[in-house]
CSV table of C-alpha atoms in Angstrom, one decimal:
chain,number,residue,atom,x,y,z
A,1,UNK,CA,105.9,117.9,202.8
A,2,UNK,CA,103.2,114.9,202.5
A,3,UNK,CA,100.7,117.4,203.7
A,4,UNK,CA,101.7,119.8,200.5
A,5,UNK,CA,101.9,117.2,197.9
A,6,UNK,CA,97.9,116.1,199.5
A,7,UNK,CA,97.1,120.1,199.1
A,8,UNK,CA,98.2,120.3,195.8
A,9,UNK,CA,96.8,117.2,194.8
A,10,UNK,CA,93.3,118.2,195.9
A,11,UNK,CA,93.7,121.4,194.1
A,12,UNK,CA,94.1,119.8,190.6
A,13,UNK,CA,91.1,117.3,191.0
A,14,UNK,CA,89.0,120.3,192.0
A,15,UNK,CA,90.4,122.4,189.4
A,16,UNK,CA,89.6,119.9,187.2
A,17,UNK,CA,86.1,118.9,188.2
A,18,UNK,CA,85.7,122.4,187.6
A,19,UNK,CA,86.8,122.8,184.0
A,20,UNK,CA,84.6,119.1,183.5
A,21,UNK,CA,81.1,120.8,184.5
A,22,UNK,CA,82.6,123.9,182.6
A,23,UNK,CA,82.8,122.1,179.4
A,24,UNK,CA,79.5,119.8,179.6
A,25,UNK,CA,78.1,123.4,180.2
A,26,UNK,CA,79.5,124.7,177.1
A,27,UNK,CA,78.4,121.1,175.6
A,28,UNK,CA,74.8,121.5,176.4
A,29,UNK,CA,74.4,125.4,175.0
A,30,UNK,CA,75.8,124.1,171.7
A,31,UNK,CA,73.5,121.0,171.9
A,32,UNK,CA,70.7,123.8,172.5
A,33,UNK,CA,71.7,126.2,170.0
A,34,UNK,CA,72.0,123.3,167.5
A,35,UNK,CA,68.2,122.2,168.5
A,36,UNK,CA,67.4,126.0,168.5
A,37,UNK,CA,69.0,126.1,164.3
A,38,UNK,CA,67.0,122.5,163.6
A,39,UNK,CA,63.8,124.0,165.2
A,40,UNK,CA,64.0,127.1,162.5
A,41,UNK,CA,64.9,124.8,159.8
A,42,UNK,CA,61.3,123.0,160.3
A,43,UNK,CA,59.2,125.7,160.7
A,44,UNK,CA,61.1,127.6,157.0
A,45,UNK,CA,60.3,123.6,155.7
A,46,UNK,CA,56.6,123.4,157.5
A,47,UNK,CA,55.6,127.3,155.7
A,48,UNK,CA,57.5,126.7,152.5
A,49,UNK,CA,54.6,127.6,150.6
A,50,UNK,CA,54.9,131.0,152.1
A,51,UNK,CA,58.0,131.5,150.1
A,52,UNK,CA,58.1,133.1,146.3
A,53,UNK,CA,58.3,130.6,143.4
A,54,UNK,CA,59.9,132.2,140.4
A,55,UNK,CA,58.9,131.1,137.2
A,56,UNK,CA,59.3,131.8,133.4
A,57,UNK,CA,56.7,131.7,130.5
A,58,UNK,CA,57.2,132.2,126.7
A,59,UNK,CA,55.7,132.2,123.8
A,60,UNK,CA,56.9,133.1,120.2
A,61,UNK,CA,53.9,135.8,119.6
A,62,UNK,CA,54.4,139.4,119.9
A,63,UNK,CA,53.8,141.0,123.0
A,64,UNK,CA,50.5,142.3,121.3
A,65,UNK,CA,48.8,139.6,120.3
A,66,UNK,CA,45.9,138.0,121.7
A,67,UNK,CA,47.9,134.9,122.5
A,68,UNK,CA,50.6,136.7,123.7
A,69,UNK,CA,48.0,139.3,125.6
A,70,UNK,CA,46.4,136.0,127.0
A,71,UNK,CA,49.8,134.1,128.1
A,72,UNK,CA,50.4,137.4,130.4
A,73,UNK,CA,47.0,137.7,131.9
A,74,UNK,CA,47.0,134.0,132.8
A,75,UNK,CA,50.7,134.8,134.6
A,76,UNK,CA,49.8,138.4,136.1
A,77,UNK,CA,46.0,136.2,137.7
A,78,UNK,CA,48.0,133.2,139.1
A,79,UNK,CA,50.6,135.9,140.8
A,80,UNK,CA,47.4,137.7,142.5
A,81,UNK,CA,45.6,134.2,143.3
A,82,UNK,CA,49.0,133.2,144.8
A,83,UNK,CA,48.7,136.5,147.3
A,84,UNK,CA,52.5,137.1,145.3
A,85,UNK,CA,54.0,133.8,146.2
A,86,UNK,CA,54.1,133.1,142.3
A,87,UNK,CA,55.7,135.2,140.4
A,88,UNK,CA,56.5,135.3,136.4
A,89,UNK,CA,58.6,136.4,133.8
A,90,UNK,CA,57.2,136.2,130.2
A,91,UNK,CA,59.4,136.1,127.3
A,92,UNK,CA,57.1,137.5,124.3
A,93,UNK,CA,57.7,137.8,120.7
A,94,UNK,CA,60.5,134.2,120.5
A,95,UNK,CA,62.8,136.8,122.6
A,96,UNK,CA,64.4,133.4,123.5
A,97,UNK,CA,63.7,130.9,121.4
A,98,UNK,CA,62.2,129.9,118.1
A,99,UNK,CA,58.6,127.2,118.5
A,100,UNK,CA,61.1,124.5,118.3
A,101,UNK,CA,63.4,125.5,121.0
A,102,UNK,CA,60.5,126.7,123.3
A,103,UNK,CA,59.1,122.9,123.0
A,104,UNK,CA,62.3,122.0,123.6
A,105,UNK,CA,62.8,124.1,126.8
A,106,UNK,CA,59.8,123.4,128.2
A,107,UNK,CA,60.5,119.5,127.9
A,108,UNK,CA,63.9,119.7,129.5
A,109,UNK,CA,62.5,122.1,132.1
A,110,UNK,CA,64.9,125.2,131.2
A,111,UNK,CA,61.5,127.0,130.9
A,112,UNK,CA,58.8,126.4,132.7
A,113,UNK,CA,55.3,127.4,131.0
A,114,UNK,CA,54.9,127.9,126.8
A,115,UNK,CA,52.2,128.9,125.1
A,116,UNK,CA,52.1,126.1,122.2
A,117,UNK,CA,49.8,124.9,119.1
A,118,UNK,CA,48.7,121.2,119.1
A,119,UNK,CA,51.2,120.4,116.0
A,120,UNK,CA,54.6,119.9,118.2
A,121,UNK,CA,52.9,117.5,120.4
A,122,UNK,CA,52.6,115.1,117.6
A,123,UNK,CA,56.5,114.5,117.6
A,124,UNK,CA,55.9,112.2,120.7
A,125,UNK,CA,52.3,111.5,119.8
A,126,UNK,CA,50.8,111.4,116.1
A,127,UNK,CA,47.3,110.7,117.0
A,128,UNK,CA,47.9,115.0,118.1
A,129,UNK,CA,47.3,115.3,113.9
A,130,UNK,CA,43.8,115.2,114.6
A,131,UNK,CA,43.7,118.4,116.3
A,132,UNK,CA,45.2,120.2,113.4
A,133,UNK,CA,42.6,119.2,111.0
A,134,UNK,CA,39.8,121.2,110.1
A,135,UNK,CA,36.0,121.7,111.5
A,136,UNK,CA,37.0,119.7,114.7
A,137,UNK,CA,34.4,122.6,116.2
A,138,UNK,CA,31.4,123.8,114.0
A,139,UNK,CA,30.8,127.3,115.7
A,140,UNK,CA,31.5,129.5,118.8
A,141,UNK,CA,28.9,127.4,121.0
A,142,UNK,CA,30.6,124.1,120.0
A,143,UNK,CA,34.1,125.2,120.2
A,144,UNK,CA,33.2,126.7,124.1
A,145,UNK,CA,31.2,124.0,125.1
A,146,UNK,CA,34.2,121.6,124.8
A,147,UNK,CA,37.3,123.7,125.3
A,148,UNK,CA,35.9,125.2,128.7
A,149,UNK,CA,34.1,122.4,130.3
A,150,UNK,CA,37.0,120.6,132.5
A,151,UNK,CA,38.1,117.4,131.4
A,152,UNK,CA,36.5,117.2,128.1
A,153,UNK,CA,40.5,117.5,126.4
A,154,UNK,CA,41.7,114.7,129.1
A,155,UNK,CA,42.3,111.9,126.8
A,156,UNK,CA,44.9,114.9,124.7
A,157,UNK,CA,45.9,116.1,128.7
A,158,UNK,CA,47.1,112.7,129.8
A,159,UNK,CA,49.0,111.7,126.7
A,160,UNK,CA,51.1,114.8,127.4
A,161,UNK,CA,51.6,114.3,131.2
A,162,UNK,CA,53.1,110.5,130.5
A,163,UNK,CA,55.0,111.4,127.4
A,164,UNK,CA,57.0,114.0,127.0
A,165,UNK,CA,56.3,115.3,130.3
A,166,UNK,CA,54.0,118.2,130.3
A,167,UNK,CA,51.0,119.4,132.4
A,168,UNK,CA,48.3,121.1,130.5
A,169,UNK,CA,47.3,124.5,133.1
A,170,UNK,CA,45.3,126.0,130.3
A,171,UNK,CA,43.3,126.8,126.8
A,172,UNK,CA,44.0,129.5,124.6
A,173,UNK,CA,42.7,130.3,121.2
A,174,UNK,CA,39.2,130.9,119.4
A,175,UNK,CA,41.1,132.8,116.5
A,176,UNK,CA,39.1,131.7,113.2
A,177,UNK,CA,40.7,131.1,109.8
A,178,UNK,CA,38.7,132.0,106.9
A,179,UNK,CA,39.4,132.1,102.4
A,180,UNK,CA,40.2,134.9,101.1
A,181,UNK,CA,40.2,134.9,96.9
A,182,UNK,CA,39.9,136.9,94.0
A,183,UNK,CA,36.4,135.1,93.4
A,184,UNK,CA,33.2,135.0,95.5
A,185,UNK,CA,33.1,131.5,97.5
A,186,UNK,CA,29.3,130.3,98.2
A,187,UNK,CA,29.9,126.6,98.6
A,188,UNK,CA,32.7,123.8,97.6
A,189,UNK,CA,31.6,123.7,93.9
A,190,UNK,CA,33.4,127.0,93.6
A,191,UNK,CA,36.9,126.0,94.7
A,192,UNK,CA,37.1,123.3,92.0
A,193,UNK,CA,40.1,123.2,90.2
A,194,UNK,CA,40.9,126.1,91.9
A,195,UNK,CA,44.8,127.4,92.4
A,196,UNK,CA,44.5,127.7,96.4
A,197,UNK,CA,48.1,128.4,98.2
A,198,UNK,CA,48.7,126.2,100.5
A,199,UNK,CA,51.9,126.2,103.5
A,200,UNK,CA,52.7,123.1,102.6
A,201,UNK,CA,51.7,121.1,105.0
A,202,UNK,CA,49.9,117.6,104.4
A,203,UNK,CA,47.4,118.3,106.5
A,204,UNK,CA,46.3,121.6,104.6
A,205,UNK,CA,47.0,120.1,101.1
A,206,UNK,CA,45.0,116.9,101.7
A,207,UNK,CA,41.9,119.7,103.2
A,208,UNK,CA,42.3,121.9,99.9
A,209,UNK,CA,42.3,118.8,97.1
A,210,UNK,CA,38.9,117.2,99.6
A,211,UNK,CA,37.3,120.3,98.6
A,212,UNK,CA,38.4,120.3,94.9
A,213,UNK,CA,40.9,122.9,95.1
A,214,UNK,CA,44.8,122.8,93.5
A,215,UNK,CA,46.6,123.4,96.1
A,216,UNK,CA,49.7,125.2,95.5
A,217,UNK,CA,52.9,126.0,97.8
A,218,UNK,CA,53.7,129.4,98.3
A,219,UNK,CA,55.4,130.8,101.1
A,220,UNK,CA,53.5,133.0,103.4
A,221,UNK,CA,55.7,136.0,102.6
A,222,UNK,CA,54.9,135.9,98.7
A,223,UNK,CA,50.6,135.5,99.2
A,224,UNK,CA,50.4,139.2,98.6
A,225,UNK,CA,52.1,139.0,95.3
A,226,UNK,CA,51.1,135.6,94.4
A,227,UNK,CA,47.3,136.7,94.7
A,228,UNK,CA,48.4,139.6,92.7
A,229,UNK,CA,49.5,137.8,89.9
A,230,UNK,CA,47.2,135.0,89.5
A,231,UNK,CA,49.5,133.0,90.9
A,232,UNK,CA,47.5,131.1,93.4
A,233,UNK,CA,43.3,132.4,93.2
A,234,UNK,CA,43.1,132.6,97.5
A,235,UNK,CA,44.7,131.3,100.8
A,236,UNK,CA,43.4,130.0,103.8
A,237,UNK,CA,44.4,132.6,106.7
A,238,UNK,CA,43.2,134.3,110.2
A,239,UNK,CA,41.5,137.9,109.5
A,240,UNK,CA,44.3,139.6,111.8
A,241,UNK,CA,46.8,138.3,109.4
A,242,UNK,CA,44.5,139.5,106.5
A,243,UNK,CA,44.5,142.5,107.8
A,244,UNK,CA,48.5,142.8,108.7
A,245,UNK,CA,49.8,142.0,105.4
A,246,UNK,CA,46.9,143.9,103.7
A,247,UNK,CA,45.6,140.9,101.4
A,248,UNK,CA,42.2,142.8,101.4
A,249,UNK,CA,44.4,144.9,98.7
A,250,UNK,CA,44.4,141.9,96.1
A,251,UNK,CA,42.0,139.4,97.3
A,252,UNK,CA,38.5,141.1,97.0
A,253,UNK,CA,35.9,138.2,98.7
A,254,UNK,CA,36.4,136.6,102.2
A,255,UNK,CA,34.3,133.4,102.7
A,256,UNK,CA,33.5,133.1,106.4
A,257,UNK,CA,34.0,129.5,106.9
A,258,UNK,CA,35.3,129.6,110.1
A,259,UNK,CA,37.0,126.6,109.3
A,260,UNK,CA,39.5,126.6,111.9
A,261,UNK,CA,39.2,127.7,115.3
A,262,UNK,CA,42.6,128.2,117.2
A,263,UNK,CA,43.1,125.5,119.9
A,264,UNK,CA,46.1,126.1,121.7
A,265,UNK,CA,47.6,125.0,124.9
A,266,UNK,CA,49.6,126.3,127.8
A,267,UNK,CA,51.4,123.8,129.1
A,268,UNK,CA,54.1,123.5,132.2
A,269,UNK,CA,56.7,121.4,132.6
A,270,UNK,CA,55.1,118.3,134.6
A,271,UNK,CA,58.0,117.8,137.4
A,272,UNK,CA,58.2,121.8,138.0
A,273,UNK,CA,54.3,121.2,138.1
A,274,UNK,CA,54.5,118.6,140.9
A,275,UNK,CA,57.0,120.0,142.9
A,276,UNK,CA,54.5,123.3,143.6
A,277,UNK,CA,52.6,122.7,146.7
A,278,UNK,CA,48.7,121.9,146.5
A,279,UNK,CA,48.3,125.6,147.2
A,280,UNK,CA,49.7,126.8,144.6
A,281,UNK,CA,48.6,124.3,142.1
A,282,UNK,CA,45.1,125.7,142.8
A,283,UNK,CA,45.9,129.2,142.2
A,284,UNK,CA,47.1,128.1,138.8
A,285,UNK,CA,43.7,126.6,138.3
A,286,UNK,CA,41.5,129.2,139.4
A,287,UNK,CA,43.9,131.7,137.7
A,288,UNK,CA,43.2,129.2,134.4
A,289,UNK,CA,39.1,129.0,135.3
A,290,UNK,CA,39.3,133.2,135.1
A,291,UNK,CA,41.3,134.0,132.3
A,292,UNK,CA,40.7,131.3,130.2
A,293,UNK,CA,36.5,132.0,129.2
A,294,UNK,CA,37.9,135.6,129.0
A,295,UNK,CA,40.4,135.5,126.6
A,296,UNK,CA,38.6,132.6,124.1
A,297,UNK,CA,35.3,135.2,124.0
A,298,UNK,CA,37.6,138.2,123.1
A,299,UNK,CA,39.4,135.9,120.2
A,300,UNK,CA,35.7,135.6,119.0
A,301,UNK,CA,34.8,139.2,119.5
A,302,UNK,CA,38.3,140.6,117.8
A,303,UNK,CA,37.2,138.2,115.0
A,304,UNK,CA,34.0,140.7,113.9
A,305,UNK,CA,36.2,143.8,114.4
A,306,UNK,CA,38.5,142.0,112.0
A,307,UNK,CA,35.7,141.8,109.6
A,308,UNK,CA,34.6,144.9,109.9
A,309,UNK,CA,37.9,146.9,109.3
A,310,UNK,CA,38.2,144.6,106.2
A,311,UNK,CA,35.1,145.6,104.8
A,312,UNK,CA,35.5,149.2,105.7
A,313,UNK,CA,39.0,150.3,105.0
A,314,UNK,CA,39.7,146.9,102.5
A,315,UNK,CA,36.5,147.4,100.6
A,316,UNK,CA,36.5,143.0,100.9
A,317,UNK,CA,32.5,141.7,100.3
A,318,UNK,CA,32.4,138.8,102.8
A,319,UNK,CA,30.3,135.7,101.5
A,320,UNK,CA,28.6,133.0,103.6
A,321,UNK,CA,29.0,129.7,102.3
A,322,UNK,CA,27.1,126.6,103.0
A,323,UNK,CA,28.4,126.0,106.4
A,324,UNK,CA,27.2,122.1,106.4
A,325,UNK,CA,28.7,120.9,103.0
A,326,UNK,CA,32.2,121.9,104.2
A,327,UNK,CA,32.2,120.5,107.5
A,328,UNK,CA,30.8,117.5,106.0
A,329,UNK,CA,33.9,117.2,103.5
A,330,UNK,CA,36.3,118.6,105.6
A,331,UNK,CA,35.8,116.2,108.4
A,332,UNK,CA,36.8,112.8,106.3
A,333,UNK,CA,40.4,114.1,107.2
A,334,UNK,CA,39.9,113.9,110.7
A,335,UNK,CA,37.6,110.7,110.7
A,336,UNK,CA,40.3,108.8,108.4
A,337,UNK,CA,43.1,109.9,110.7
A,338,UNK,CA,41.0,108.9,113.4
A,339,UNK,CA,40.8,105.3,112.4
A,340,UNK,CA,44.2,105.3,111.4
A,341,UNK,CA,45.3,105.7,115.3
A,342,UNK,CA,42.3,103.6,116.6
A,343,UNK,CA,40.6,106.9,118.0
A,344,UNK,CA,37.6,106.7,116.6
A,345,UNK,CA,35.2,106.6,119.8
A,346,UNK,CA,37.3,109.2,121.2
A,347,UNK,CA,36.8,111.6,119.3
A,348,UNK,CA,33.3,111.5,118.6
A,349,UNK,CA,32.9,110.9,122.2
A,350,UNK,CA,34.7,114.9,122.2
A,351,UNK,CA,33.8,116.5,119.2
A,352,UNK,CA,30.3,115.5,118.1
């Protein structure tokens, strides 16, 4: 009987020695398999930037507009200096969003890239006012020399990185603004006591009443009629627009001051900028170093086909008015407003 008892006794150690090594065994292929999932999980971390980054650009232009048009080749060169890893979708035409809530969306980081003029940065930072005066460039050469050499915008670049947040990837712009009136413009004696329309804006009111002018405020849908009737004697506009709402039909002279050059930004939210890898950070900036020469020199090139279609199918007599007088008048608004912010080095350090 003692001998059974002993029998079965060494039966249930064995037996359970045996179901020991079993489960240590089982233990150590989970312990591998879990060092097997960690393993993969470093390498998908270590060749992250192999992976696709979606993002989403707007811009309230139309989809064929040269801003627009430019906002989109920017987009489509980062995806192909990327190899694909970038990839975009562009909201054209304020599909979704007004300026306002594009700023907006940009800031908060609900979209990542806008195309956007200089006047919304000056909610966070006034001294931005400057760059919505007039004759900050004097020509082509001037306006390209600055806007394409790399870091001559900085001091503009890093006030937007520390406040309200956003990285500057590109320029856009070279669109001129020129007069159109019912009478011929050949320097700033003619626009005295003028009736020029005006948006409204202080910034264009104090420029008109520099040069003489009585500026009026009209709203942008009533110029047509208003130069029709008398009501306001010309209007400070872009020859595209000129051309859209057919003010060639009741404004019969263009003077080609060139007074404003369009200096517009494309600008990324700064934390979505960071959190790209270096990689990809420099196929934004090559994308920006291709695109951006590009798109300025065919702004200046649609500019004479603008012209030209207003001369030809408008019948509008273009004029050439003394170039230095007006940037000489025009440029007491930015110089005043330039030692109003204590900026005053800094911008003639940029623009002259």
């Amino acid at each position: 009987m003692k001998k059974g008892l002993n029998v079965k006794h060494i039966m249930l150690a064995v037996t359970f020695v045996l179901v020991s090594m079993i489960i240590v065994a089982c233990g150590d292929n989970s312990n591998e398999s879990a060092t097997n999932d960690n393993s993969d999980g470093q390498d998908t971390d270590t060749t992250a930037s192999g992976e696709t980054v979606e993002l989403v650009a707007a811009t309230i232009n139309p989809q064929d507009a040269l801003l627009a048009q430019t906002l989109i080749a920017f987009s489509e060169e980062i995806e192909e200096q990327s190899n694909g890893e970038i990839t975009f979708t562009v909201h054209t035409g304020g599909t979704v969003g007004n300026a306002s809530s594009l700023y907006q969306s940009v800031i908060t980081g609900d979209i990542d890239m806008i195309y956007s003029d200089t006047g919304w940065f000056a909610e966070q930072n006034p001294v931005f006012d400057i760059l919505s005066t007039n004759y900050l460039f004097e020509d082509q050469e001037h306006y390209e020399s600055i806007v394409n050499t790399p870091g001559s915008l900085a001091y503009f670049e890093d006030l937007l990185v520390e406040n309200p947040g956003l990285k500057t990837v590109m320029y856009a712009g070279g669109l001129e603004r020129n007069i159109i009136s019912t009478f011929p413009i050949e320097s700033a004696a003619d626009l005295e006591g003028r009736a020029m329309r005006s948006g409204g804006g202080t910034a264009e009111m104090t420029w008109w009443r520099n040069l003489g002018a009585n500026p009026t405020t009209i709203d942008f849908n009533e110029v047509y009629s208003a130069l029709q009737t008398g009501v306001a004697e010309g209007s400070q506009n872009s020859l595209d627009a000129m051309i859209e709402q057919r003010f060639g039909e009741v404004g019969d002279y263009v003077a080609r001051t060139q007074h404003n050059l369009t200096l517009g930004f494309i600008v990324m939210n700064n934390d979505r900028y960071e959190s790209l890898s270096e990689e990809h950070k420099e196929a934004i900036q090559r994308a920006a170093e291709i695109v951006q020469p590009e798109y300025i020199a065919k702004a200046f090139e649609q500019a004479d086909e603008d012209a030209l279609t207003l001369e030809e199918e408008f019948g509008v007599t273009f004029t050439d008015p003394d170039r230095e007088e007006l940037i000489e008048i025009s440029r007491i608004q930015m110089n005043d407003l330039a030692e109003e912010f204590g900026v005053v080095d800094v911008i003639n350090d940029i623009f002259n």
